[in-house]
mmCIF file of C-alpha atoms in Angstrom:
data_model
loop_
_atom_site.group_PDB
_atom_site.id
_atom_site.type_symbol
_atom_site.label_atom_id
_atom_site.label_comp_id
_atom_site.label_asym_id
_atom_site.label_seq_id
_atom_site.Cartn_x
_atom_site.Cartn_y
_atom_site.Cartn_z
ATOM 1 C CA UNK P 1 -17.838 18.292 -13.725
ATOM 2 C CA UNK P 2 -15.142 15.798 -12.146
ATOM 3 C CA UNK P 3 -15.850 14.026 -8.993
ATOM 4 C CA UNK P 4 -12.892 11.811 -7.446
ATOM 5 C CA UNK P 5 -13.539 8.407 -5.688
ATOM 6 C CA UNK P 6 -11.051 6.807 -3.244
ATOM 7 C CA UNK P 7 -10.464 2.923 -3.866
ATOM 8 C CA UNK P 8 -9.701 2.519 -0.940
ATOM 9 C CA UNK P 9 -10.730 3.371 2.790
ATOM 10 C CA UNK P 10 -7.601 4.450 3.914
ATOM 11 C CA UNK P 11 -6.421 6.757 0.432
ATOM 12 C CA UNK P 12 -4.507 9.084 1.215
ATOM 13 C CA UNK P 13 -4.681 12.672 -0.063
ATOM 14 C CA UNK P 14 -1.092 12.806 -1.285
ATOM 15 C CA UNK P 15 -0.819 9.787 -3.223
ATOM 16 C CA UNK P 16 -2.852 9.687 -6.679
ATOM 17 C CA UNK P 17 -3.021 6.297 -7.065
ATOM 18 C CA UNK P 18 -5.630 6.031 -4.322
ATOM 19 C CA UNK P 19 -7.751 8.270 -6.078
ATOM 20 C CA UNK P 20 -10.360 7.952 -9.198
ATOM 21 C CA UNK P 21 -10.992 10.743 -11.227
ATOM 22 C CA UNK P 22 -14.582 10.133 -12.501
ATOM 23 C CA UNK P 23 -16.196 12.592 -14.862
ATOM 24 C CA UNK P 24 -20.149 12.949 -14.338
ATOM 25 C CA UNK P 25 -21.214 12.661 -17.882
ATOM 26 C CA UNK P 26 -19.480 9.807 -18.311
ATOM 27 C CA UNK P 27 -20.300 6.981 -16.431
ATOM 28 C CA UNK P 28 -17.578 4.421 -18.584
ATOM 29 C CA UNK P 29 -14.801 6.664 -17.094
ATOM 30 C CA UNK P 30 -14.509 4.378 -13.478
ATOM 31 C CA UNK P 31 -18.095 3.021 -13.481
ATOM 32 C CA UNK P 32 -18.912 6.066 -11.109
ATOM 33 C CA UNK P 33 -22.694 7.749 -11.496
ATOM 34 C CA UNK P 34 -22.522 10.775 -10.073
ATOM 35 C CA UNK P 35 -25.822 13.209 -11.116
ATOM 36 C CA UNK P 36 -26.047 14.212 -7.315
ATOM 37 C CA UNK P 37 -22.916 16.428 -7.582
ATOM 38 C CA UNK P 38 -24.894 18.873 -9.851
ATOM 39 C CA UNK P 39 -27.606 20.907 -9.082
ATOM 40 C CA UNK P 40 -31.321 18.710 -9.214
ATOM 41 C CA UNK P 41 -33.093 18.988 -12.124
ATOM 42 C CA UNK P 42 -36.568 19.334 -9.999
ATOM 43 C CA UNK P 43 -37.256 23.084 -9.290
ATOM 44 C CA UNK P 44 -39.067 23.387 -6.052
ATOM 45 C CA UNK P 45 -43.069 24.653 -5.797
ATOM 46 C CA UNK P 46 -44.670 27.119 -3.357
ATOM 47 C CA UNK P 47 -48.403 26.533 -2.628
ATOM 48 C CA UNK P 48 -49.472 29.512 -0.620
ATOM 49 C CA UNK P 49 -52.889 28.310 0.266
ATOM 50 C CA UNK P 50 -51.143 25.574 2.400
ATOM 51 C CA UNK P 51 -48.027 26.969 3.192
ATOM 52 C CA UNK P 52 -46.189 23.933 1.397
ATOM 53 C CA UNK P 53 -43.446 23.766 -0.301
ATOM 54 C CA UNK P 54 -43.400 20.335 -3.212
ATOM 55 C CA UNK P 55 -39.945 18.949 -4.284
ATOM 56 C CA UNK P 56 -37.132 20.459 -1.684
ATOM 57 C CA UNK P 57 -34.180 18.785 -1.469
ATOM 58 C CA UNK P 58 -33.544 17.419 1.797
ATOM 59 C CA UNK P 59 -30.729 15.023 1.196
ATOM 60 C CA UNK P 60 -28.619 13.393 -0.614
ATOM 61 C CA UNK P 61 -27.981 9.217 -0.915
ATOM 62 C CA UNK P 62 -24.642 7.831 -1.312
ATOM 63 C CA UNK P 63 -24.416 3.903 -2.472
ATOM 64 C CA UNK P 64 -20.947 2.233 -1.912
ATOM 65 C CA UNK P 65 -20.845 -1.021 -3.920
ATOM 66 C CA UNK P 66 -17.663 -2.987 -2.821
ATOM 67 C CA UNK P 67 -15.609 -5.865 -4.023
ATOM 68 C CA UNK P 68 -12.977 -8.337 -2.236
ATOM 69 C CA UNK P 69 -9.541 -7.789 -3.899
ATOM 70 C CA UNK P 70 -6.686 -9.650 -2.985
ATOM 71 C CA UNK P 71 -4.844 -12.865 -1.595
ATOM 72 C CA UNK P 72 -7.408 -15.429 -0.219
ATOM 73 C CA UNK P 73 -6.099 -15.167 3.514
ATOM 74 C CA UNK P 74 -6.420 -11.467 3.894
ATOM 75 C CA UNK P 75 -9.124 -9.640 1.194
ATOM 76 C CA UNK P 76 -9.167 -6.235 1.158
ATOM 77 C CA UNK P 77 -12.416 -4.280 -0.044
ATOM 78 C CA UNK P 78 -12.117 -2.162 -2.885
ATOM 79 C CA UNK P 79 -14.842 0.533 -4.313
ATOM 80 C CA UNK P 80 -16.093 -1.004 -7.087
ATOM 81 C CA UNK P 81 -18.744 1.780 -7.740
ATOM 82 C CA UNK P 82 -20.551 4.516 -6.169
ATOM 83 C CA UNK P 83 -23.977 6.234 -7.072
ATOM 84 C CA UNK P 84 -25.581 9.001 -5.746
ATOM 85 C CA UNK P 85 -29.152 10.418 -5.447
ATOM 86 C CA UNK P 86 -31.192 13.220 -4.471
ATOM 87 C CA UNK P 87 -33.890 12.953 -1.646
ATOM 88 C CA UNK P 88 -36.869 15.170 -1.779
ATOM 89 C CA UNK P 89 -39.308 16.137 0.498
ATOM 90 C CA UNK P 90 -42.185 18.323 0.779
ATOM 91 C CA UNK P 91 -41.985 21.073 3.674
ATOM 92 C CA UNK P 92 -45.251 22.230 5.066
ATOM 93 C CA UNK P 93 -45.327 25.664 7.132
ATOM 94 C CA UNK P 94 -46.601 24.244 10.962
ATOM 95 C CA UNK P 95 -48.835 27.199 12.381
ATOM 96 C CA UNK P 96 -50.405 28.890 9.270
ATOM 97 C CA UNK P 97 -51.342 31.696 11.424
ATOM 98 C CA UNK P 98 -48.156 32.608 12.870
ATOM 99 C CA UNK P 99 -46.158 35.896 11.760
ATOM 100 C CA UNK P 100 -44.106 35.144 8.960
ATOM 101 C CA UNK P 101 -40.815 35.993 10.400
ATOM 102 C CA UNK P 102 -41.405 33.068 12.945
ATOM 103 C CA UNK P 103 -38.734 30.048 12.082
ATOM 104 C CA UNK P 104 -39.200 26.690 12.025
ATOM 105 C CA UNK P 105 -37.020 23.558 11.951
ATOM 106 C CA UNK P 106 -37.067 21.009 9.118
ATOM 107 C CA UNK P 107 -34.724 17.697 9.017
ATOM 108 C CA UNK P 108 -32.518 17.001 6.510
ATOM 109 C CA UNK P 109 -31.104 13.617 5.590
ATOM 110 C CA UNK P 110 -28.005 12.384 4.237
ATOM 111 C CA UNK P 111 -27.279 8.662 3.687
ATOM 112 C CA UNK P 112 -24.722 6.079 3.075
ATOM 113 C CA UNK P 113 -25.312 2.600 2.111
ATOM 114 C CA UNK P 114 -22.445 -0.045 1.694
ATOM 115 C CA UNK P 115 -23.441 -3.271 -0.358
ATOM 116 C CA UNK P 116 -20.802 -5.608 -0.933
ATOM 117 C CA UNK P 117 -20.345 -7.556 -4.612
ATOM 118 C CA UNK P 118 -21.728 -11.249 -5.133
ATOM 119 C CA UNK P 119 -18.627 -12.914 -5.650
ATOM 120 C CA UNK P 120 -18.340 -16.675 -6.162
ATOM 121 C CA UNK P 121 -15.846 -18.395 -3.737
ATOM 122 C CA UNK P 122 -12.225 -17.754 -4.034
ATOM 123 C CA UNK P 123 -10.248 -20.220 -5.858
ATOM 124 C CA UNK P 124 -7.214 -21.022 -4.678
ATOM 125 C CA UNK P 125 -3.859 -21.383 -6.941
ATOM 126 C CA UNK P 126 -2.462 -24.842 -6.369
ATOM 127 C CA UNK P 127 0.926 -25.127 -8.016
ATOM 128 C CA UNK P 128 2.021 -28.742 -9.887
ATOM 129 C CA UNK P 129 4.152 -30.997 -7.872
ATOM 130 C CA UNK P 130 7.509 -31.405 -8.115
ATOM 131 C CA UNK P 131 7.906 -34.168 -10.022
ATOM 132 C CA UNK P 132 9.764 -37.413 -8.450
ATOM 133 C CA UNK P 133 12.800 -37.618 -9.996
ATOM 134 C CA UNK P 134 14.139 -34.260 -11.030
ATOM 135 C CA UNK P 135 15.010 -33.779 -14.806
ATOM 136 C CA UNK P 136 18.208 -34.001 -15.130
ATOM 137 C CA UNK P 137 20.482 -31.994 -18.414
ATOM 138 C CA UNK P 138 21.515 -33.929 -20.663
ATOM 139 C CA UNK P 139 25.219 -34.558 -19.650
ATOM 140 C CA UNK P 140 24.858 -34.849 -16.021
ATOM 141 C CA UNK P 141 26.369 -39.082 -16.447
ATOM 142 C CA UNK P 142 28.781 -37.564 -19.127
ATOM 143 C CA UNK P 143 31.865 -39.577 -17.505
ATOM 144 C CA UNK P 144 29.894 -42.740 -17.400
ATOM 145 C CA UNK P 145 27.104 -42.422 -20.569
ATOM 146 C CA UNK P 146 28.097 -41.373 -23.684
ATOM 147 C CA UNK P 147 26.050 -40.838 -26.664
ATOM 148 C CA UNK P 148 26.578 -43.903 -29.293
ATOM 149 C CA UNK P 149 26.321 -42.395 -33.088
ATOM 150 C CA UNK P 150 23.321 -45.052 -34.057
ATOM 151 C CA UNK P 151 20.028 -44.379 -32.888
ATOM 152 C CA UNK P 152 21.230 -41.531 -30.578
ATOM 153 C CA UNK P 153 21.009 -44.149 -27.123
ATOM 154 C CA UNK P 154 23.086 -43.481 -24.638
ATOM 155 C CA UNK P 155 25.869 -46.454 -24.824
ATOM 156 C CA UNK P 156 27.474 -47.396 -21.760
ATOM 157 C CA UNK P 157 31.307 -47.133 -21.624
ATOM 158 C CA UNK P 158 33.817 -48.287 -20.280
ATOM 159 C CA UNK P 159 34.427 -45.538 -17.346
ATOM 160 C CA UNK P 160 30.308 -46.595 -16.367
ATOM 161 C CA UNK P 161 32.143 -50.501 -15.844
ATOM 162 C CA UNK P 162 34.800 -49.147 -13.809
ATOM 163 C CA UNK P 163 32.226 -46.754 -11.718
ATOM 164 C CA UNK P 164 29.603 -49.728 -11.615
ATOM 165 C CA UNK P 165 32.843 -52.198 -10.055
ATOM 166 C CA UNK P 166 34.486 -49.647 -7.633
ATOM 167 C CA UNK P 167 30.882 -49.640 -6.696
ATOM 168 C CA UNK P 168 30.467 -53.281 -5.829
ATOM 169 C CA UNK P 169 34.128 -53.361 -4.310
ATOM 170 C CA UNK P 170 32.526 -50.686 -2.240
ATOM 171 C CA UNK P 171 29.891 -52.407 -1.209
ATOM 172 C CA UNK P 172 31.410 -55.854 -0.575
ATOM 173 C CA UNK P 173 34.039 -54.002 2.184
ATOM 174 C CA UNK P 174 31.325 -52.199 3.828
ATOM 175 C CA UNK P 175 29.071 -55.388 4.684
ATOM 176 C CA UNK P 176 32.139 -57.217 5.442
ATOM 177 C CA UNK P 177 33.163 -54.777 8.591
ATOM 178 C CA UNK P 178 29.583 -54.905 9.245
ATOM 179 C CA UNK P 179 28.696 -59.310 9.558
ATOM 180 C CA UNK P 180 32.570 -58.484 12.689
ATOM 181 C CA UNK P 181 30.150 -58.129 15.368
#
């Protein structure tokens, strides 16, 4: 017998991912123990002396056991596993001296218990950061470095002199316009 479990609490009925198939003998198949969906093993007992009858089935228990799935700002719960149980009873015939085609009410009792997973505090992911000065490739100061054939140093050249005087020129013009005022 196959019993199917929704992960979710809003799974809908069209889409198949929502949905678990769980087979009742085995349990492995999505950690789903389902025994209730068959008939109970107990067979029920009539005591005619006392108008009692031992072992009915009056309900059935349903345990929900959740777990918080995703992002740390907005977990969702997910159904992590679900049992189920019979409830019995024994049902005891009020007026023993009443006709027997005289009806009386008995309760039954279904239940549902959610119980949410122990889980130890989310842990954030905290990415590395950015380092200081990026990495640069290797010929980014092509123009101005060049590679020198001992030791594999970069050598300066002679375009890095020329870059490192238009440089100075540079600066030696701009702090002259600026001392004017």
């Amino acid at each position: 017998k196959t019993a199917v479990v929704a992960g979710w609490a809003d799974a809908s009925r069209l889409n198949l991912a929502d949905w678990t198939s769980c087979a009742a003998a085995d349990a492995a198949d999505c950690a789903t123990v389902a025994p209730a969906l068959a008939a109970p093993a107990v067979s029920m007992v009539w005591t005619a002396a006392t108008r009692t009858c031992d072992n009915v089935p009056v309900g059935v228990g349903v345990e929900v056991l959740t777990a918080r799935v995703g992002t740390r700002d907005n977990p969702q719960a997910r159904v992590a596993r679900v049992a189920t149980s019979w409830r019995f009873a024994s049902w005891t015939y009020a007026d023993p001296f009443a006709p027997g085609d005289v009806r009386q009410d008995f309760m039954l009792e279904s239940t549902v218990r959610f119980v949410e997973v122990d889980q130890a505090a989310a842990q954030g992911v905290t990415p590395q950061p950015p380092p200081v000065f990026p990495s640069l490739p290797a010929d980014f100061f092509y123009p101005f470095l060049s590679s020198a054939s001992v030791g594999g140093r970069a050598a300066a050249s002679v375009a890095w002199w020329v870059a490192l005087a238009a440089a100075s020129v540079a600066a030696c013009a701009t702090t002259r316009g600026a001392n004017e005022f």
